[in-house]
PDB file of C-alpha atoms in Angstrom:
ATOM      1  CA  UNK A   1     -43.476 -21.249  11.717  1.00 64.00           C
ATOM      2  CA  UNK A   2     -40.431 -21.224   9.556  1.00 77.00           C
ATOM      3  CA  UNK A   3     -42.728 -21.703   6.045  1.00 80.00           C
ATOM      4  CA  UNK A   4     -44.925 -19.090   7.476  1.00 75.00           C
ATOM      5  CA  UNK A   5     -41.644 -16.948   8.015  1.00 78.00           C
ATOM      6  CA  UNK A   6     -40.085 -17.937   4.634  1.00 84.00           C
ATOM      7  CA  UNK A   7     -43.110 -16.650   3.038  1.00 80.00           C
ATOM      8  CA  UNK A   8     -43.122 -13.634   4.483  1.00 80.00           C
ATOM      9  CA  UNK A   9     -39.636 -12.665   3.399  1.00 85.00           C
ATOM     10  CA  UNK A  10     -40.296 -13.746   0.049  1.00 86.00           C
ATOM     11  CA  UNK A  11     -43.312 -11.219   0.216  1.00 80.00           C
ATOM     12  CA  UNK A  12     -40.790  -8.952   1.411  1.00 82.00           C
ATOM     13  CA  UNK A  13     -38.500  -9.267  -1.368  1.00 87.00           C
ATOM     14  CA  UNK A  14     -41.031  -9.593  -4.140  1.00 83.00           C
ATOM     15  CA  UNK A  15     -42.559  -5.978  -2.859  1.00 81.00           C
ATOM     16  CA  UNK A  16     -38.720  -4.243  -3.506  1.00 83.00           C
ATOM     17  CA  UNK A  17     -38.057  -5.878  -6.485  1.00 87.00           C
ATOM     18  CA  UNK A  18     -41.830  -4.459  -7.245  1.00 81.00           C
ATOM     19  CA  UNK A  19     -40.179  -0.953  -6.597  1.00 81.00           C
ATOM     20  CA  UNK A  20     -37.659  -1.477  -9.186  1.00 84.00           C
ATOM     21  CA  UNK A  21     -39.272  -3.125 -11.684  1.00 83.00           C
ATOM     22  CA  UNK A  22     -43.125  -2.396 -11.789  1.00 77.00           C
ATOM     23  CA  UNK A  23     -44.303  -4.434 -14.771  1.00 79.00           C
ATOM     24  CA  UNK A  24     -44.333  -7.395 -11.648  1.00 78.00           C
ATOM     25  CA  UNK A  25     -47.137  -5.584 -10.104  1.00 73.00           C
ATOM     26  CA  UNK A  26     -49.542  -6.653 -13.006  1.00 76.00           C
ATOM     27  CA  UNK A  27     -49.234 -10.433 -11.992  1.00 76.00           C
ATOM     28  CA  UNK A  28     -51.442  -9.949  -9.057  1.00 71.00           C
ATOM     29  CA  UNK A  29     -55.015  -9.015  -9.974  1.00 69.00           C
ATOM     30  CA  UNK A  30     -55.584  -6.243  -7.031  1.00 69.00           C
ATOM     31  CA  UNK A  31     -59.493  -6.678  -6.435  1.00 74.00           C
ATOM     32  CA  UNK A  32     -60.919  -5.728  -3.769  1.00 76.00           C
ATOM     33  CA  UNK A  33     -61.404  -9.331  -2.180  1.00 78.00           C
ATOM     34  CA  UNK A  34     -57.552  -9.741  -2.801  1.00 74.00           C
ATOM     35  CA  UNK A  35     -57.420  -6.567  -0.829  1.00 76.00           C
ATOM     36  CA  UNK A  36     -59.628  -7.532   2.008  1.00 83.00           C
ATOM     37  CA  UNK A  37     -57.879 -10.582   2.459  1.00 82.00           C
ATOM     38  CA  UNK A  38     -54.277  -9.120   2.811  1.00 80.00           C
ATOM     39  CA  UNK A  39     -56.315  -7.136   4.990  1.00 83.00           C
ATOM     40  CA  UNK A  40     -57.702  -9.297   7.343  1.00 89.00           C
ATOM     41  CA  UNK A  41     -54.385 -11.889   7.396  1.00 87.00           C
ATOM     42  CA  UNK A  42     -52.271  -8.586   8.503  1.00 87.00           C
ATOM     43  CA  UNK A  43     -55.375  -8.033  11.002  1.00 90.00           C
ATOM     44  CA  UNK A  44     -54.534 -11.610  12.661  1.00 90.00           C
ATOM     45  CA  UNK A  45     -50.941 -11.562  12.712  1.00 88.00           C
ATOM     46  CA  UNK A  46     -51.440  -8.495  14.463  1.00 88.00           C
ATOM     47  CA  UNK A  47     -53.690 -10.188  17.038  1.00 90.00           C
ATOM     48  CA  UNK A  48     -51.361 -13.095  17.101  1.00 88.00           C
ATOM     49  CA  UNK A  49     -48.229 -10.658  17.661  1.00 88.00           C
ATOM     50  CA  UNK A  50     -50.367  -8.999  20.477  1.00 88.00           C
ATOM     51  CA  UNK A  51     -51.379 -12.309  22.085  1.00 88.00           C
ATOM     52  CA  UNK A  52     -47.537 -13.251  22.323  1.00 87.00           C
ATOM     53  CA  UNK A  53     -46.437  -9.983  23.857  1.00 85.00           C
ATOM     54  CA  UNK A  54     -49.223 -10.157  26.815  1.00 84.00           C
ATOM     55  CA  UNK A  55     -47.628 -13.861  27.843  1.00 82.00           C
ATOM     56  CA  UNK A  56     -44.706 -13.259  27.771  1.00 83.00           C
ATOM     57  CA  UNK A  57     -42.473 -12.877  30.909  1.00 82.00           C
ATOM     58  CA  UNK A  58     -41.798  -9.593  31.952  1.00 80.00           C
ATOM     59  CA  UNK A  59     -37.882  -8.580  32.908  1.00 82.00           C
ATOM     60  CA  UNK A  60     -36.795  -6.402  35.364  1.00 83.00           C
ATOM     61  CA  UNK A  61     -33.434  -4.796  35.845  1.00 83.00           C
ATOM     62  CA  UNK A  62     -32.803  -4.269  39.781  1.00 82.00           C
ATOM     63  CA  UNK A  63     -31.414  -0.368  40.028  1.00 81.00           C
ATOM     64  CA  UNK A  64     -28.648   0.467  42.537  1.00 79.00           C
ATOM     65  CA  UNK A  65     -29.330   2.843  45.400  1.00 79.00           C
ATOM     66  CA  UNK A  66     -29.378   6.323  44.661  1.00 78.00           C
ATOM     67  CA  UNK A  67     -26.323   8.022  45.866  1.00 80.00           C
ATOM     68  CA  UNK A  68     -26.995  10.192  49.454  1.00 79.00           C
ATOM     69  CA  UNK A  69     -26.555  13.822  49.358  1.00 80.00           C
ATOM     70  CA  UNK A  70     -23.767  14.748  51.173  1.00 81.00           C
ATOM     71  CA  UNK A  71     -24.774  16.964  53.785  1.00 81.00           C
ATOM     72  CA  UNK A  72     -23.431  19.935  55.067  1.00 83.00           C
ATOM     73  CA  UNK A  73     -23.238  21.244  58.350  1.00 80.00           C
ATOM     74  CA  UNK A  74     -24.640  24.520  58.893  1.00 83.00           C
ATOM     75  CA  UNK A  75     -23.336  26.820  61.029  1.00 79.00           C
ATOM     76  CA  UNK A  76     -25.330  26.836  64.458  1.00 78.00           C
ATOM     77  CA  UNK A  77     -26.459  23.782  64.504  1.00 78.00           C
ATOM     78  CA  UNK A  78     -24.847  21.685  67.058  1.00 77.00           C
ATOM     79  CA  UNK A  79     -26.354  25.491  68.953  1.00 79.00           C
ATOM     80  CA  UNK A  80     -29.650  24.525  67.713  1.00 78.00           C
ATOM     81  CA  UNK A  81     -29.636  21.211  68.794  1.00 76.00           C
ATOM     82  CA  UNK A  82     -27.950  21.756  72.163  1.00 77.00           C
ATOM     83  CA  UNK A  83     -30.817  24.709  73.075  1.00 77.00           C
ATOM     84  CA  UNK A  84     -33.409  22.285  71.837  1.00 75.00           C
ATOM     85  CA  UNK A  85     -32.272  19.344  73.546  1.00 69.00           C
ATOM     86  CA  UNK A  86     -33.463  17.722  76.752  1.00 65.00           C
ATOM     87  CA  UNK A  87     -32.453  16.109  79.512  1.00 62.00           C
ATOM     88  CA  UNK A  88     -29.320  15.993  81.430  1.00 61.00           C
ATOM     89  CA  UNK A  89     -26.033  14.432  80.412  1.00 60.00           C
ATOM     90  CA  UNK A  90     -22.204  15.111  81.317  1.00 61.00           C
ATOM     91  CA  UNK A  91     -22.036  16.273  77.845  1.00 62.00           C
ATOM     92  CA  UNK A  92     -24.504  18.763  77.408  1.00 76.00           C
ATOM     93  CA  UNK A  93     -23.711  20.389  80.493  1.00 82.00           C
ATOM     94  CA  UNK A  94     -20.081  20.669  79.487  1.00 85.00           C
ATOM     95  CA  UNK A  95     -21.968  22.148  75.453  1.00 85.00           C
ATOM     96  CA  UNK A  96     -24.098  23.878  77.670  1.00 87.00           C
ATOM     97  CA  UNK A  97     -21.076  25.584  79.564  1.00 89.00           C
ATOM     98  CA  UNK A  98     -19.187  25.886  76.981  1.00 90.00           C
ATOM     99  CA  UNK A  99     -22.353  27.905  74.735  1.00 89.00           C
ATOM    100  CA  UNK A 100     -22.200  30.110  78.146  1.00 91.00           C
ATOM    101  CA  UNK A 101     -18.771  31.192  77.830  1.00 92.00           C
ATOM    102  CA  UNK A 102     -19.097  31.317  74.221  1.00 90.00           C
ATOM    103  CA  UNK A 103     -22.660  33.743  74.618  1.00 91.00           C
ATOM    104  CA  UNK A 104     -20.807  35.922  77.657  1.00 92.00           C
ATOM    105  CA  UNK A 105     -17.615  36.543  75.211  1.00 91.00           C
ATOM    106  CA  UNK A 106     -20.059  37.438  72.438  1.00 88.00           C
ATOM    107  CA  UNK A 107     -21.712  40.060  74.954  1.00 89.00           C
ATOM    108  CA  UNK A 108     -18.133  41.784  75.654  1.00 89.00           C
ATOM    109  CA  UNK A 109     -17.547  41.960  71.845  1.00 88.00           C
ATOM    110  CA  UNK A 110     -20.827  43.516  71.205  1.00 86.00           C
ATOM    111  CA  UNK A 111     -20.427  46.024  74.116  1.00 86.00           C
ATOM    112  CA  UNK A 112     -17.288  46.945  72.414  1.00 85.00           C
ATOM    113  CA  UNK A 113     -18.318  47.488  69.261  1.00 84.00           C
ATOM    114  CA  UNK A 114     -20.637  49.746  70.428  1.00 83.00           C
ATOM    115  CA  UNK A 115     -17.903  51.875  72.269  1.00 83.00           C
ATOM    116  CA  UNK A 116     -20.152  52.622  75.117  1.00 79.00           C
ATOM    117  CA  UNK A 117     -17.760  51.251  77.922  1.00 83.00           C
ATOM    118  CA  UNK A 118     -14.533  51.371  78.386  1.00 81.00           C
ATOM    119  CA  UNK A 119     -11.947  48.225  77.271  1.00 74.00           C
ATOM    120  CA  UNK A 120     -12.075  47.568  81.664  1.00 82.00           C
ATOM    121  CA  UNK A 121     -15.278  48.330  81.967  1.00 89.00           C
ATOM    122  CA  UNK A 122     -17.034  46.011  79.771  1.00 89.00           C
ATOM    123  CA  UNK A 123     -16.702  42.937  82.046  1.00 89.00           C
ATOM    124  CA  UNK A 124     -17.939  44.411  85.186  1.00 90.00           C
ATOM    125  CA  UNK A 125     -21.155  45.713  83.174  1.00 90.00           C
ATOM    126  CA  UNK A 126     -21.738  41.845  82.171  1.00 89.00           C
ATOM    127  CA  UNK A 127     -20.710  40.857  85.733  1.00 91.00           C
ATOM    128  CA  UNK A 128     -23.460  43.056  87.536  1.00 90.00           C
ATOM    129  CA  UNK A 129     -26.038  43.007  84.781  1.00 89.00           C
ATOM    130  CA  UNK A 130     -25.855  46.385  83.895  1.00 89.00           C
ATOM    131  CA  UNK A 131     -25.687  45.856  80.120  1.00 88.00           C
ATOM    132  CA  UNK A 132     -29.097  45.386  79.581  1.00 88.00           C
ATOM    133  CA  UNK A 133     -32.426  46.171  80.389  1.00 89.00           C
ATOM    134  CA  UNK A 134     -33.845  42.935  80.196  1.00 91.00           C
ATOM    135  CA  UNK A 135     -33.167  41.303  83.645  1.00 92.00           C
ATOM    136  CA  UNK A 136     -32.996  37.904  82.768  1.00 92.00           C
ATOM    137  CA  UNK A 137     -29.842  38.746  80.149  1.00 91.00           C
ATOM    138  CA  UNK A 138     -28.489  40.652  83.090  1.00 92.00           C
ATOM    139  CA  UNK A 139     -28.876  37.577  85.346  1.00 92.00           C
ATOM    140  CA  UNK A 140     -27.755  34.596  82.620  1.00 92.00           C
ATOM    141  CA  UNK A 141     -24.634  36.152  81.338  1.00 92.00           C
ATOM    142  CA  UNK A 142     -23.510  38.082  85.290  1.00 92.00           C
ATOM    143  CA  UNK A 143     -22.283  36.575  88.109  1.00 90.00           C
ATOM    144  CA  UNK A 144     -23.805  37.529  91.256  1.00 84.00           C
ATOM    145  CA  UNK A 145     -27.314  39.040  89.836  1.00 89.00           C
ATOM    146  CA  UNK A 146     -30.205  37.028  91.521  1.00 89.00           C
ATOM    147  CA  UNK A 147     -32.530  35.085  89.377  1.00 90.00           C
ATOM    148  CA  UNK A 148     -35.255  36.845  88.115  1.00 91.00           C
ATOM    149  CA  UNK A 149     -38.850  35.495  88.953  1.00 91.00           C
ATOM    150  CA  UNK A 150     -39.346  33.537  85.182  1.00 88.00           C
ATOM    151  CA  UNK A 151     -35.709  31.880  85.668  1.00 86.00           C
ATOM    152  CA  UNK A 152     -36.518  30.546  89.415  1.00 86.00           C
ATOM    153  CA  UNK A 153     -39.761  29.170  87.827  1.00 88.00           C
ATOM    154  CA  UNK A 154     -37.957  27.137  84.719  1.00 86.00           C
ATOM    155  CA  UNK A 155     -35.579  26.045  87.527  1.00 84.00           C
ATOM    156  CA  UNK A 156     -38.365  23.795  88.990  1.00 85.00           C
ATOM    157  CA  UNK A 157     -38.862  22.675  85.970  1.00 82.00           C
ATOM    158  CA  UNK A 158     -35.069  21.759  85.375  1.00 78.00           C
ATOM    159  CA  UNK A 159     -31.608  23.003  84.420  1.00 77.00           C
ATOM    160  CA  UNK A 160     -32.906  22.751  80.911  1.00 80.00           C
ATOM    161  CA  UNK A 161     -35.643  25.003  80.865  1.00 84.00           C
ATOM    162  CA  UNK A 162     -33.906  27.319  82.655  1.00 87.00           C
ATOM    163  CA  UNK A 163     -30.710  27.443  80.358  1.00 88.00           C
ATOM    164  CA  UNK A 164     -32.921  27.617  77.363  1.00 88.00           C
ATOM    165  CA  UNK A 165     -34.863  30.597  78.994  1.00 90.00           C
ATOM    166  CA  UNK A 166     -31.557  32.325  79.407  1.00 90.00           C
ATOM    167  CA  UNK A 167     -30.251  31.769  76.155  1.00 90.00           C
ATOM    168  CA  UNK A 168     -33.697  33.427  74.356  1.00 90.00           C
ATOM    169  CA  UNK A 169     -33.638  36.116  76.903  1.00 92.00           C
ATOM    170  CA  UNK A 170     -29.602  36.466  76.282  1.00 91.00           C
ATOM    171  CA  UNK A 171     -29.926  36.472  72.539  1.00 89.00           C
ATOM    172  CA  UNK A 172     -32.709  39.197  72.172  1.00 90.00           C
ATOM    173  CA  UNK A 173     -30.697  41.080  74.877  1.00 90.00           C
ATOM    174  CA  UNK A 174     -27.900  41.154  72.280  1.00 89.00           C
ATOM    175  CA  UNK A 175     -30.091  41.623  69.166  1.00 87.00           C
ATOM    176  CA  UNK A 176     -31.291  44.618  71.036  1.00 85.00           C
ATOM    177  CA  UNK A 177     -28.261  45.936  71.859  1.00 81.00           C
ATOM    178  CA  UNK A 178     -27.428  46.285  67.723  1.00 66.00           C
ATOM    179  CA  UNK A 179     -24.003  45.054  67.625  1.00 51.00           C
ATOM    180  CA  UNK A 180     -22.475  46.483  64.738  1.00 48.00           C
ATOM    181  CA  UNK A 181     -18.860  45.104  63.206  1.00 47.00           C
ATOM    182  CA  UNK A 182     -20.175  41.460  63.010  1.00 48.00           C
ATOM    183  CA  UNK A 183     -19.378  40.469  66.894  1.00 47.00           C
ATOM    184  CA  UNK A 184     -23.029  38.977  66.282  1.00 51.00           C
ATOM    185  CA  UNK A 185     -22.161  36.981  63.228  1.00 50.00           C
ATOM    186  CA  UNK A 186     -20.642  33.656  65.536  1.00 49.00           C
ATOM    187  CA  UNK A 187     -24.523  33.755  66.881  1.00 52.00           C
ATOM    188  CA  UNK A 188     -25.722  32.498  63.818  1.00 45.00           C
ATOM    189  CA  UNK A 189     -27.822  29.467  64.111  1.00 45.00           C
ATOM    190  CA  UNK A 190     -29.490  30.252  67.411  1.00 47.00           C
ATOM    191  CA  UNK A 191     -33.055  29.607  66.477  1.00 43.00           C
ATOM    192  CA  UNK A 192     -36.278  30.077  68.968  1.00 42.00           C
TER     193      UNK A 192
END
């Protein structure tokens, strides 16, 4: 191997010196059998070269994990999750309670904004129902308006349903009721 790679970088050298001086060239008769053979050794050395790089061992570099996207909460959606959640724990019927409050308060904003009741006035429309035409608004967000048929039906079905049902009726109610001013902007996120 090292004759065979001696050789070659005497070819090497003997082709630039070729470059420089050109009266070499003339010691080599260039037939064309001197030509197919230079051919035909570059042609197996070639296939030799190829033959090498199949067997050889293939290396691998192990990457790192990519980095996780941070990601950021969006507004609404512990709202989304709570409506779309099942089941009953102590802690989504405190969220649950809580999203009540939070929906009723959102309701007296909007009524103001719209200036059609008075400042004293506003509660006791939310309190009887009065604030909407949709009964099952009137019934979620008041306090002593009897269920509505749909809302005694969801109750079979659980306190789940039947907060859910509320919340879709509630949140149309208030779409409905075009609050203007933005009282309808800390709603965002509530998804059917």
């Amino acid at each position: 191997m090292r004759a065979v790679a001696a050789l070659g970088v005497a070819a090497v050298a003997f082709g630039f010196v070729v470059v420089v001086q050109r009266g070499l060239a003339g010691l080599f008769d260039l037939t064309y059998v001197f030509v197919t053979g230079a051919g035909v050794l570059a042609l197996v050395q070639g296939l030799r070269y190829a033959n090498e790089a199949r067997t050889v061992e293939h290396r691998a570099t192990e990457t790192g994990d990519p980095e996780d996207r941070y990601e950021v909460p969006v507004p609404g959606d512990d709202d989304d999750e709570l409506i779309s959640r099942g089941g009953f724990s102590r802690a989504s019927i405190k969220r649950r309670r809580e999203f009540h409050h939070h929906l009723r308060e959102v309701a007296e904003e909007t009524l103001r904004a719209r200036g059609d009741y008075a400042d004293g006035e506003v509660a006791d429309a939310v309190d009887d129902g009065t604030w909407t035409d949709d009964p099952v608004a009137g019934w979620f967000l008041g306090t002593d308006v009897s269920p509505p048929p749909g809302a005694r039906l969801r109750r079979l079905l659980g306190a789940d349903a039947e907060f859910r049902y509320g919340v879709v009726h509630t949140v149309d109610a208030l779409s409905a009721a075009g609050a203007e001013g933005g009282a309808l902007d800390t709603l965002s996120g509530v998804n059917r």
